[in-house]
PDB file of C-alpha atoms in Angstrom:
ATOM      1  CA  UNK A   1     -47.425 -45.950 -20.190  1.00  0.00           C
ATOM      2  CA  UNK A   2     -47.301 -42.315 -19.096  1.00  0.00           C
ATOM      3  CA  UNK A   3     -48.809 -43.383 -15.345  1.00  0.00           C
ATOM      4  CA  UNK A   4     -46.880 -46.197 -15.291  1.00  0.00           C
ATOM      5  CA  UNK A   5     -43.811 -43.741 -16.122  1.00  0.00           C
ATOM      6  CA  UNK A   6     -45.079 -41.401 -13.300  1.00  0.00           C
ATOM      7  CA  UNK A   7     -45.599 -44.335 -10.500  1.00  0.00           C
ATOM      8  CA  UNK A   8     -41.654 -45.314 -11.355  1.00  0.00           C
ATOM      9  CA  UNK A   9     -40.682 -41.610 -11.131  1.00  0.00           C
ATOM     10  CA  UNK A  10     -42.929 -41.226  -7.682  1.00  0.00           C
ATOM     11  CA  UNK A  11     -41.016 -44.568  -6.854  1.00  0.00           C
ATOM     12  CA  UNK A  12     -37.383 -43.542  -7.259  1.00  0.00           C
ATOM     13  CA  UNK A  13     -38.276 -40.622  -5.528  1.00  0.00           C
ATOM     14  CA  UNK A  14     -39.640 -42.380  -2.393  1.00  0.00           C
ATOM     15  CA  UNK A  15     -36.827 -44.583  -2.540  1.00  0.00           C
ATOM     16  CA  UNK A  16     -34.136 -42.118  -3.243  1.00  0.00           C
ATOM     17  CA  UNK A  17     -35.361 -39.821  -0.376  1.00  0.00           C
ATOM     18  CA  UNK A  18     -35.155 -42.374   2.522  1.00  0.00           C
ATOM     19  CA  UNK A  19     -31.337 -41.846   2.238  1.00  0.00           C
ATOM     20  CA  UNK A  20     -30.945 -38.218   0.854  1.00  0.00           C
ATOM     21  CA  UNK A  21     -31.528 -36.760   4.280  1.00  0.00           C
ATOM     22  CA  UNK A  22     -28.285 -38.439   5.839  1.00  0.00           C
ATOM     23  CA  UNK A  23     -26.790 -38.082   2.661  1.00  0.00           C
ATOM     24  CA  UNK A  24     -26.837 -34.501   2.818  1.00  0.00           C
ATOM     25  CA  UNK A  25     -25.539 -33.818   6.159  1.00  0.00           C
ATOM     26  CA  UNK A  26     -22.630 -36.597   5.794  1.00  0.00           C
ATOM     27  CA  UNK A  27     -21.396 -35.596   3.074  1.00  0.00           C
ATOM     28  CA  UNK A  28     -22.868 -31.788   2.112  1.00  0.00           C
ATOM     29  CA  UNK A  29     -25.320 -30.261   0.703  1.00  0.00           C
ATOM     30  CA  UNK A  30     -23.001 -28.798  -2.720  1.00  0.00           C
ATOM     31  CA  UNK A  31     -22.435 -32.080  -4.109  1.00  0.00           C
ATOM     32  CA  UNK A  32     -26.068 -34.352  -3.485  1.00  0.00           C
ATOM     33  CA  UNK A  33     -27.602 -31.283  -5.103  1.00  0.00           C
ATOM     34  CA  UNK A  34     -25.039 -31.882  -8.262  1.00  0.00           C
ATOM     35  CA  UNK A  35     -25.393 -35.075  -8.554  1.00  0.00           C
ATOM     36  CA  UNK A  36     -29.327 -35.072  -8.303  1.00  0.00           C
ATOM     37  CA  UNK A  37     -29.448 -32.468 -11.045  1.00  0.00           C
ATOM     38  CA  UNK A  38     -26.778 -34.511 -12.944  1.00  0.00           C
ATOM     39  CA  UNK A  39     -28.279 -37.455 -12.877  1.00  0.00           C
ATOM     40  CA  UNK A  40     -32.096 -36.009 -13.565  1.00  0.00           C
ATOM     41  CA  UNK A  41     -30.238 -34.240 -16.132  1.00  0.00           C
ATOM     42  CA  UNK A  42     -28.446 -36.889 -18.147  1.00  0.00           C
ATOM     43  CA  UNK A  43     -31.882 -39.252 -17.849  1.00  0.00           C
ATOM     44  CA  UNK A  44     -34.536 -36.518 -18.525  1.00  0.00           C
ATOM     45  CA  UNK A  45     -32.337 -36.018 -21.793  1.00  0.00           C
ATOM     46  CA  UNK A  46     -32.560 -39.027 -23.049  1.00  0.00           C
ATOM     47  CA  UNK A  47     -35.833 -40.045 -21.733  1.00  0.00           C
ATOM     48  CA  UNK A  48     -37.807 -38.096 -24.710  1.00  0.00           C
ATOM     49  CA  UNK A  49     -35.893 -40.162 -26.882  1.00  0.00           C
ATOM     50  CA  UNK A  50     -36.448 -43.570 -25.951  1.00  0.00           C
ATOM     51  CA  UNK A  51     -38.088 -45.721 -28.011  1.00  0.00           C
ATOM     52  CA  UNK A  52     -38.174 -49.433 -25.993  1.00  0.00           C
ATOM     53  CA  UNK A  53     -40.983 -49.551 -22.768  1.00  0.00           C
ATOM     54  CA  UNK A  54     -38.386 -50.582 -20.657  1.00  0.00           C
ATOM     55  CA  UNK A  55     -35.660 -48.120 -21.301  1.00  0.00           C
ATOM     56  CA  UNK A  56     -38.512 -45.924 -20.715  1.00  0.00           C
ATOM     57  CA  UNK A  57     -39.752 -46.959 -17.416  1.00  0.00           C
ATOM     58  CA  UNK A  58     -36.229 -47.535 -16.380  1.00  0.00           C
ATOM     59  CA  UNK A  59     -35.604 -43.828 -16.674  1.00  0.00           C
ATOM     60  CA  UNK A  60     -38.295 -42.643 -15.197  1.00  0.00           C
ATOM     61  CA  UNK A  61     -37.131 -44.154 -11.955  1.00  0.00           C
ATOM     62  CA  UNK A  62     -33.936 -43.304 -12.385  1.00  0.00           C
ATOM     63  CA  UNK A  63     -34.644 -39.600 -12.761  1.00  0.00           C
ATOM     64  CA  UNK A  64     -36.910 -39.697  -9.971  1.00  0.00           C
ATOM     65  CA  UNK A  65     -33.974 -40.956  -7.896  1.00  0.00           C
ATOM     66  CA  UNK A  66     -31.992 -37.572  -9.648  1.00  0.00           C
ATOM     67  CA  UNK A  67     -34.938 -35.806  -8.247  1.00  0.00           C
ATOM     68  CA  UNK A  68     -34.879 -37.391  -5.074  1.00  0.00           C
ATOM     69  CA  UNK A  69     -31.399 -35.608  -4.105  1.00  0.00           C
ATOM     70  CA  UNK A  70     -32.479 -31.951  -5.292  1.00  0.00           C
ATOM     71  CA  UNK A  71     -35.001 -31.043  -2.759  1.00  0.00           C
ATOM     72  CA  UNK A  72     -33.512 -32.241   0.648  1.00  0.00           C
ATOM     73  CA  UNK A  73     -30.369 -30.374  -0.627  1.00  0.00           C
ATOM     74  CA  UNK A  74     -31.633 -27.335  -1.430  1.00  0.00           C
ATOM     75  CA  UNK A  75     -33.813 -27.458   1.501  1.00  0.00           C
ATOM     76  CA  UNK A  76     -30.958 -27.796   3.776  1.00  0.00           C
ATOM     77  CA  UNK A  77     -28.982 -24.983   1.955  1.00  0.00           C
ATOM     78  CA  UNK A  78     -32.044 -22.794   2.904  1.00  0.00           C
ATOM     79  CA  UNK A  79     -32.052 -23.617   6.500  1.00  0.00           C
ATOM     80  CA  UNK A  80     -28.422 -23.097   6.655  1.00  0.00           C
ATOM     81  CA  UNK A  81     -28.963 -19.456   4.976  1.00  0.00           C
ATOM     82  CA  UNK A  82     -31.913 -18.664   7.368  1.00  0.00           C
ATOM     83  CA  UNK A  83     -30.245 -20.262  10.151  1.00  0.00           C
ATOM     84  CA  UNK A  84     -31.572 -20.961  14.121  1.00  0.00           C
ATOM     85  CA  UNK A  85     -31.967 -17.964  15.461  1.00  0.00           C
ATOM     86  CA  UNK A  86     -34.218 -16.256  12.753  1.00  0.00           C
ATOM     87  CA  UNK A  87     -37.593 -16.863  11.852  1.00  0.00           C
ATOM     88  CA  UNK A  88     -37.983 -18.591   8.275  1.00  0.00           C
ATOM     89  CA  UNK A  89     -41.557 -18.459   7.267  1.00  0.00           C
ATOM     90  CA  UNK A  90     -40.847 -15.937   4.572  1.00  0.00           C
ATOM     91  CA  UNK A  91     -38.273 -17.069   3.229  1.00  0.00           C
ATOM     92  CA  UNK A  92     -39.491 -20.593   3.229  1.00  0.00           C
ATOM     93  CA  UNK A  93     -42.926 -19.429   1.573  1.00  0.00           C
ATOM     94  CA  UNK A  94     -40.876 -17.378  -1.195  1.00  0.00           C
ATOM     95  CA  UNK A  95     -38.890 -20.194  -1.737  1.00  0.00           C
ATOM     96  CA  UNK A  96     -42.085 -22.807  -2.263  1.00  0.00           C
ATOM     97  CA  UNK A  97     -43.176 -19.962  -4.686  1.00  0.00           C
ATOM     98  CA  UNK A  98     -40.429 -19.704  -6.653  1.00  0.00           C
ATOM     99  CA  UNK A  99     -40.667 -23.596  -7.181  1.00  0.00           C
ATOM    100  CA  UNK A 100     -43.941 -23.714  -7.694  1.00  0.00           C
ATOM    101  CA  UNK A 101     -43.841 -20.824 -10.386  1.00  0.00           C
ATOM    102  CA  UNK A 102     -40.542 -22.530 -11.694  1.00  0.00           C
ATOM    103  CA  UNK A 103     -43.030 -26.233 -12.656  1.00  0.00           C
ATOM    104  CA  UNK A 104     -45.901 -24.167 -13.749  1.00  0.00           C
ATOM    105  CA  UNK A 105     -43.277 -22.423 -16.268  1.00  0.00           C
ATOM    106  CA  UNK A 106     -41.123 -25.224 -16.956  1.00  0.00           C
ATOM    107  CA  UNK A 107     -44.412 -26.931 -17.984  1.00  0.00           C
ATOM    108  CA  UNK A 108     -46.003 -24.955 -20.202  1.00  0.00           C
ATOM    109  CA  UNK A 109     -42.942 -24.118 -22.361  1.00  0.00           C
ATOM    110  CA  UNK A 110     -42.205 -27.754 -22.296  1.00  0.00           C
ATOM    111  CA  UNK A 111     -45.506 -27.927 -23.999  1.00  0.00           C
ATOM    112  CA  UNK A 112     -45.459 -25.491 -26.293  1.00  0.00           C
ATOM    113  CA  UNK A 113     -41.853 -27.232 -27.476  1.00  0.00           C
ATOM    114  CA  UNK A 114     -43.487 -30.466 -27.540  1.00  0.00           C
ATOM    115  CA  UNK A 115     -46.220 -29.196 -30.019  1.00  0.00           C
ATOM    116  CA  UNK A 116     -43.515 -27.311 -31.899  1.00  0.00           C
ATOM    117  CA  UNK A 117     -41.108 -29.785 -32.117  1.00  0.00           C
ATOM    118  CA  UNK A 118     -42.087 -32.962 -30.352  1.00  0.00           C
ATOM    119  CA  UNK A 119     -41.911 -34.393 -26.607  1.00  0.00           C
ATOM    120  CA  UNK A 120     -38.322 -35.408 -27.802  1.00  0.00           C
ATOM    121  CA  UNK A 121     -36.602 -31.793 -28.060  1.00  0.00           C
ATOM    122  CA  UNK A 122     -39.068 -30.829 -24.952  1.00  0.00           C
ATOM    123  CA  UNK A 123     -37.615 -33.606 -22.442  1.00  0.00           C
ATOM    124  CA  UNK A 124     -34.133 -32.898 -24.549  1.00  0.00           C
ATOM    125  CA  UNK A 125     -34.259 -28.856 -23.994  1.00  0.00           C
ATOM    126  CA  UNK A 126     -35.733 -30.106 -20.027  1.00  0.00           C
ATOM    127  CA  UNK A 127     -32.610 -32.069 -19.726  1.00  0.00           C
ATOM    128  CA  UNK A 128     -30.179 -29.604 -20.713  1.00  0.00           C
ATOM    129  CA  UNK A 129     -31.705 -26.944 -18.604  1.00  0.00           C
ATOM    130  CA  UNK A 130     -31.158 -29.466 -15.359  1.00  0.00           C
ATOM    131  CA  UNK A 131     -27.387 -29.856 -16.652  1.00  0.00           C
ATOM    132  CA  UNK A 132     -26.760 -25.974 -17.111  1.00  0.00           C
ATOM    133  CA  UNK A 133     -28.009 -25.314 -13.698  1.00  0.00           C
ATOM    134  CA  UNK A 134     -25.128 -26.804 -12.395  1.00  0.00           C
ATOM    135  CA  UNK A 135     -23.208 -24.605 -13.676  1.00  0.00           C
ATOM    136  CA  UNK A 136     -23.650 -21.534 -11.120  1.00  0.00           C
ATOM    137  CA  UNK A 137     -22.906 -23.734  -8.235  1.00  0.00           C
ATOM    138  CA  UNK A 138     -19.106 -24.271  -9.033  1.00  0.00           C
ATOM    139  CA  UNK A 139     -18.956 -20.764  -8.297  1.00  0.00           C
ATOM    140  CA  UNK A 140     -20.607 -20.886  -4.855  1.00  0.00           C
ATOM    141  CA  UNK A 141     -17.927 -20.971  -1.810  1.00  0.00           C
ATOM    142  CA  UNK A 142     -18.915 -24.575  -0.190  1.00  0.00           C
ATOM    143  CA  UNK A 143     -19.869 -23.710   3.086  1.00  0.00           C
ATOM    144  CA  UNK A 144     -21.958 -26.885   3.823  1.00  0.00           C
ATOM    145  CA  UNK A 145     -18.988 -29.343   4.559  1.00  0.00           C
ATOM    146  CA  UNK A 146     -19.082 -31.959   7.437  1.00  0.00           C
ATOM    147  CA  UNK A 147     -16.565 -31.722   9.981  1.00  0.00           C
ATOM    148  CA  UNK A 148     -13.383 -33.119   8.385  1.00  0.00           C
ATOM    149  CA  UNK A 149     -14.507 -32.936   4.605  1.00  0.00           C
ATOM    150  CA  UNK A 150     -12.503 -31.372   2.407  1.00  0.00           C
ATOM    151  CA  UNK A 151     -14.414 -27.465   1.319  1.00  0.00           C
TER     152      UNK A 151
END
């Protein structure tokens, strides 16, 4: 089940990110980002939890569709920071780093939880980490509105 789980994830992802792109630049980058990390958030919560196959697979797709929103996003923000006229290679190699060094972390404490406590509290603690993330972007000015959105 835990490949099939990963294939649905992969899936929702794929799907998700053939409309994230144009998603981002209609309507900003600010709020896909919040609603990819809500929506990974809420499902990666109660993922650990669930006890029926279906409920099961059926969140993994659904988070990968959370997941979908988070990268094109925060991509975007970056090339908005770095901007045209600038050359990006650093900052586009420290950011890959940062994410890489962000899963490599993320999963080894997740395991370490898991044998402590159980995959429950790891995809639980996972979850909750995703959700308080969101936090410091209320406080970010919204600079990435469309023409004509409200900021």
């Amino acid at each position: 089940m835990a490949g099939f789980a990963l294939t649905l994830f992969a899936v929702g992802n794929v799907i998700g990110q053939q409309f994230t792109g144009r998603l981002v630049d209609a309507v900003g980058r600010r709020p896909v980002l919040m609603t990819g990390l809500l929506i990974a958030g809420l499902t990666t919560i109660v993922f650990g939890w669930a006890q029926a196959v279906p409920i099961f697979l059926g969140l993994s797709m659904l988070g990968g569709v959370g997941a979908s929103m988070i990268q094109p996003a925060s991509q975007a923000m970056l090339a908005d920071i770095i901007g045209s006229d600038r050359n990006g290679g650093q900052a586009l190699s420290v950011f890959s780093m940062a994410t890489d060094l962000g899963t490599i972390i993320g999963t080894l404490l997740a395991g370490f939880i898991a044998d402590a406590f159980g995959f429950g509290w790891a995809f639980f603690l996972t979850g909750v980490t995703l959700l308080l993330s969101m936090i410091p972007w209320y406080r970010v000015r919204r600079l990435d509105a469309p023409d004509g959105a409200p900021a």
